[in-house]
Amino acid sequence: MRKKVIAGNWKMYKTQMEASEFLQGFLPHLEDTPPDRDIILCVPYTDLFAMSQNLHGSSIRLGAQNVHWETVGAYTGEISAPMLTEMGVRYVIVGHSERRQYFGETDETVNMRIKAAQSARLTPILCVGETKQQRDMRETESIICEQLEGGLTDIDQTNLIIAYEPIWAIGTGDTCAAKEANQVIGMIRSQLKNADVPIQYGGSVKPDNVDEIMAQPEIDGALVGGASLQPNSFARIVNYQNI
């Protein structure tokens, strides 16, 4: 039975005070959330310690947005896996398209980061996805297969989450049709050694489309960007309705 995993990616938003205010509005919505749903908040590094303390005893799990492949070293501005685990972090996003686009992330560095995360018993959330140009040229499958092959070389697939995020749908409001996302995620699953790896959809997930997305048989969750910044909207996504 594959787990249902709903993760919020706050990106570069929210100070510690704003994060605390978010929790005050969000936590009361979880009283009736089904226990089979894992809820993760992937917050900026500056929020991790305070969030770890505020989330103690709750059902929410803490995630980071990146991790370096070395445990120590002269890597100014980077954060290592031991630094994350010390603060109670259990998950980490790796290979997000914004990291690939703006910070030179490659399949090779993604692979090294995943290995570092798993060595520290963190669960990596590997992001894969195609650009609009690649989609228009019908290269979706080949691009994603290439990302999977490079990112998952010698990786333990029993401690892994994958997020399919079509780049053309991230932050644009242009959501991939649920059936199309389901088809791509089914293709991703066919490339894995472990068919029970949870695979999320990400890309303009909102309260008004989450029910249809989560009704798809191959989709095991959502990686949510902008809609995870507001307590009410993220609560509606976490508490999606089975249809």
PDB file of C-alpha atoms in Angstrom, residues 64-149:
ATOM      1  CA  ALA A  64      14.368  21.085   4.028  1.00  0.00           C
ATOM      2  CA  GLN A  65      14.689  22.374   0.474  1.00  0.00           C
ATOM      3  CA  ASN A  66      18.231  21.259  -0.340  1.00  0.00           C
ATOM      4  CA  VAL A  67      21.236  19.416   1.113  1.00  0.00           C
ATOM      5  CA  HIS A  68      24.924  19.347   0.222  1.00  0.00           C
ATOM      6  CA  TRP A  69      26.641  16.095  -0.723  1.00  0.00           C
ATOM      7  CA  GLU A  70      29.493  16.527   1.794  1.00  0.00           C
ATOM      8  CA  THR A  71      29.110  16.359   5.560  1.00  0.00           C
ATOM      9  CA  VAL A  72      31.665  19.145   6.173  1.00  0.00           C
ATOM     10  CA  GLY A  73      33.867  21.338   4.018  1.00  0.00           C
ATOM     11  CA  ALA A  74      34.608  24.714   2.496  1.00  0.00           C
ATOM     12  CA  TYR A  75      31.227  25.163   0.828  1.00  0.00           C
ATOM     13  CA  THR A  76      30.110  28.649   1.784  1.00  0.00           C
ATOM     14  CA  GLY A  77      26.342  28.966   2.033  1.00  0.00           C
ATOM     15  CA  GLU A  78      25.632  25.222   1.923  1.00  0.00           C
ATOM     16  CA  ILE A  79      23.976  23.013   4.553  1.00  0.00           C
ATOM     17  CA  SER A  80      24.951  19.408   5.285  1.00  0.00           C
ATOM     18  CA  ALA A  81      22.754  16.440   6.124  1.00  0.00           C
ATOM     19  CA  PRO A  82      24.001  16.190   9.743  1.00  0.00           C
ATOM     20  CA  MET A  83      23.078  19.853  10.239  1.00  0.00           C
ATOM     21  CA  LEU A  84      19.559  19.051   9.082  1.00  0.00           C
ATOM     22  CA  THR A  85      19.056  15.908  11.137  1.00  0.00           C
ATOM     23  CA  GLU A  86      20.246  17.737  14.270  1.00  0.00           C
ATOM     24  CA  MET A  87      17.231  20.028  13.884  1.00  0.00           C
ATOM     25  CA  GLY A  88      14.757  17.185  13.485  1.00  0.00           C
ATOM     26  CA  VAL A  89      14.508  17.336   9.687  1.00  0.00           C
ATOM     27  CA  ARG A  90      13.345  14.052   8.133  1.00  0.00           C
ATOM     28  CA  TYR A  91      12.820  14.949   4.468  1.00  0.00           C
ATOM     29  CA  VAL A  92      14.646  17.053   1.897  1.00  0.00           C
ATOM     30  CA  ILE A  93      13.729  18.236  -1.602  1.00  0.00           C
ATOM     31  CA  VAL A  94      16.446  17.452  -4.143  1.00  0.00           C
ATOM     32  CA  GLY A  95      16.712  18.564  -7.757  1.00  0.00           C
ATOM     33  CA  HIS A  96      13.852  21.048  -7.850  1.00  0.00           C
ATOM     34  CA  SER A  97      13.616  22.724 -11.260  1.00  0.00           C
ATOM     35  CA  GLU A  98      14.429  26.104  -9.716  1.00  0.00           C
ATOM     36  CA  ARG A  99      17.678  24.642  -8.358  1.00  0.00           C
ATOM     37  CA  ARG A 100      18.450  23.218 -11.780  1.00  0.00           C
ATOM     38  CA  GLN A 101      17.561  26.450 -13.600  1.00  0.00           C
ATOM     39  CA  TYR A 102      19.084  29.089 -11.325  1.00  0.00           C
ATOM     40  CA  PHE A 103      21.877  27.311  -9.460  1.00  0.00           C
ATOM     41  CA  GLY A 104      23.387  24.896 -11.959  1.00  0.00           C
ATOM     42  CA  GLU A 105      22.022  21.669 -10.483  1.00  0.00           C
ATOM     43  CA  THR A 106      22.722  18.634 -12.666  1.00  0.00           C
ATOM     44  CA  ASP A 107      21.640  15.009 -12.570  1.00  0.00           C
ATOM     45  CA  GLU A 108      25.106  14.200 -11.202  1.00  0.00           C
ATOM     46  CA  THR A 109      24.880  16.654  -8.294  1.00  0.00           C
ATOM     47  CA  VAL A 110      21.298  15.572  -7.651  1.00  0.00           C
ATOM     48  CA  ASN A 111      22.516  11.993  -7.359  1.00  0.00           C
ATOM     49  CA  MET A 112      25.234  12.990  -4.883  1.00  0.00           C
ATOM     50  CA  ARG A 113      22.763  14.965  -2.781  1.00  0.00           C
ATOM     51  CA  ILE A 114      20.343  12.021  -2.659  1.00  0.00           C
ATOM     52  CA  LYS A 115      23.129   9.713  -1.497  1.00  0.00           C
ATOM     53  CA  ALA A 116      24.128  12.182   1.210  1.00  0.00           C
ATOM     54  CA  ALA A 117      20.532  12.485   2.376  1.00  0.00           C
ATOM     55  CA  GLN A 118      20.014   8.740   2.547  1.00  0.00           C
ATOM     56  CA  SER A 119      23.318   8.229   4.360  1.00  0.00           C
ATOM     57  CA  ALA A 120      21.934  10.483   7.100  1.00  0.00           C
ATOM     58  CA  ARG A 121      18.581   8.648   7.056  1.00  0.00           C
ATOM     59  CA  LEU A 122      16.803  11.571   5.474  1.00  0.00           C
ATOM     60  CA  THR A 123      14.152  10.783   2.877  1.00  0.00           C
ATOM     61  CA  PRO A 124      14.861  12.652  -0.355  1.00  0.00           C
ATOM     62  CA  ILE A 125      12.049  14.030  -2.505  1.00  0.00           C
ATOM     63  CA  LEU A 126      13.486  13.845  -6.028  1.00  0.00           C
ATOM     64  CA  CYS A 127      11.929  16.330  -8.455  1.00  0.00           C
ATOM     65  CA  VAL A 128      11.742  15.575 -12.166  1.00  0.00           C
ATOM     66  CA  GLY A 129       9.915  17.313 -14.995  1.00  0.00           C
ATOM     67  CA  GLU A 130      10.040  18.805 -18.455  1.00  0.00           C
ATOM     68  CA  THR A 131       9.911  22.347 -19.840  1.00  0.00           C
ATOM     69  CA  LYS A 132       7.103  23.571 -22.083  1.00  0.00           C
ATOM     70  CA  GLN A 133       9.402  23.428 -25.104  1.00  0.00           C
ATOM     71  CA  GLN A 134      10.326  19.835 -24.332  1.00  0.00           C
ATOM     72  CA  ARG A 135       6.665  18.946 -23.874  1.00  0.00           C
ATOM     73  CA  ASP A 136       5.713  20.597 -27.151  1.00  0.00           C
ATOM     74  CA  MET A 137       8.443  18.596 -28.884  1.00  0.00           C
ATOM     75  CA  ARG A 138       7.054  15.386 -27.298  1.00  0.00           C
ATOM     76  CA  GLU A 139      10.234  14.835 -25.305  1.00  0.00           C
ATOM     77  CA  THR A 140       8.570  14.480 -21.891  1.00  0.00           C
ATOM     78  CA  GLU A 141       9.262  10.772 -21.509  1.00  0.00           C
ATOM     79  CA  SER A 142      12.869  10.878 -22.706  1.00  0.00           C
ATOM     80  CA  ILE A 143      13.738  13.901 -20.548  1.00  0.00           C
ATOM     81  CA  ILE A 144      12.241  12.384 -17.403  1.00  0.00           C
ATOM     82  CA  CYS A 145      13.820   8.983 -18.029  1.00  0.00           C
ATOM     83  CA  GLU A 146      17.183  10.725 -18.373  1.00  0.00           C
ATOM     84  CA  GLN A 147      16.649  12.556 -15.079  1.00  0.00           C
ATOM     85  CA  LEU A 148      15.659   9.322 -13.351  1.00  0.00           C
ATOM     86  CA  GLU A 149      18.606   7.397 -14.722  1.00  0.00           C
TER      87      GLU A 149
END
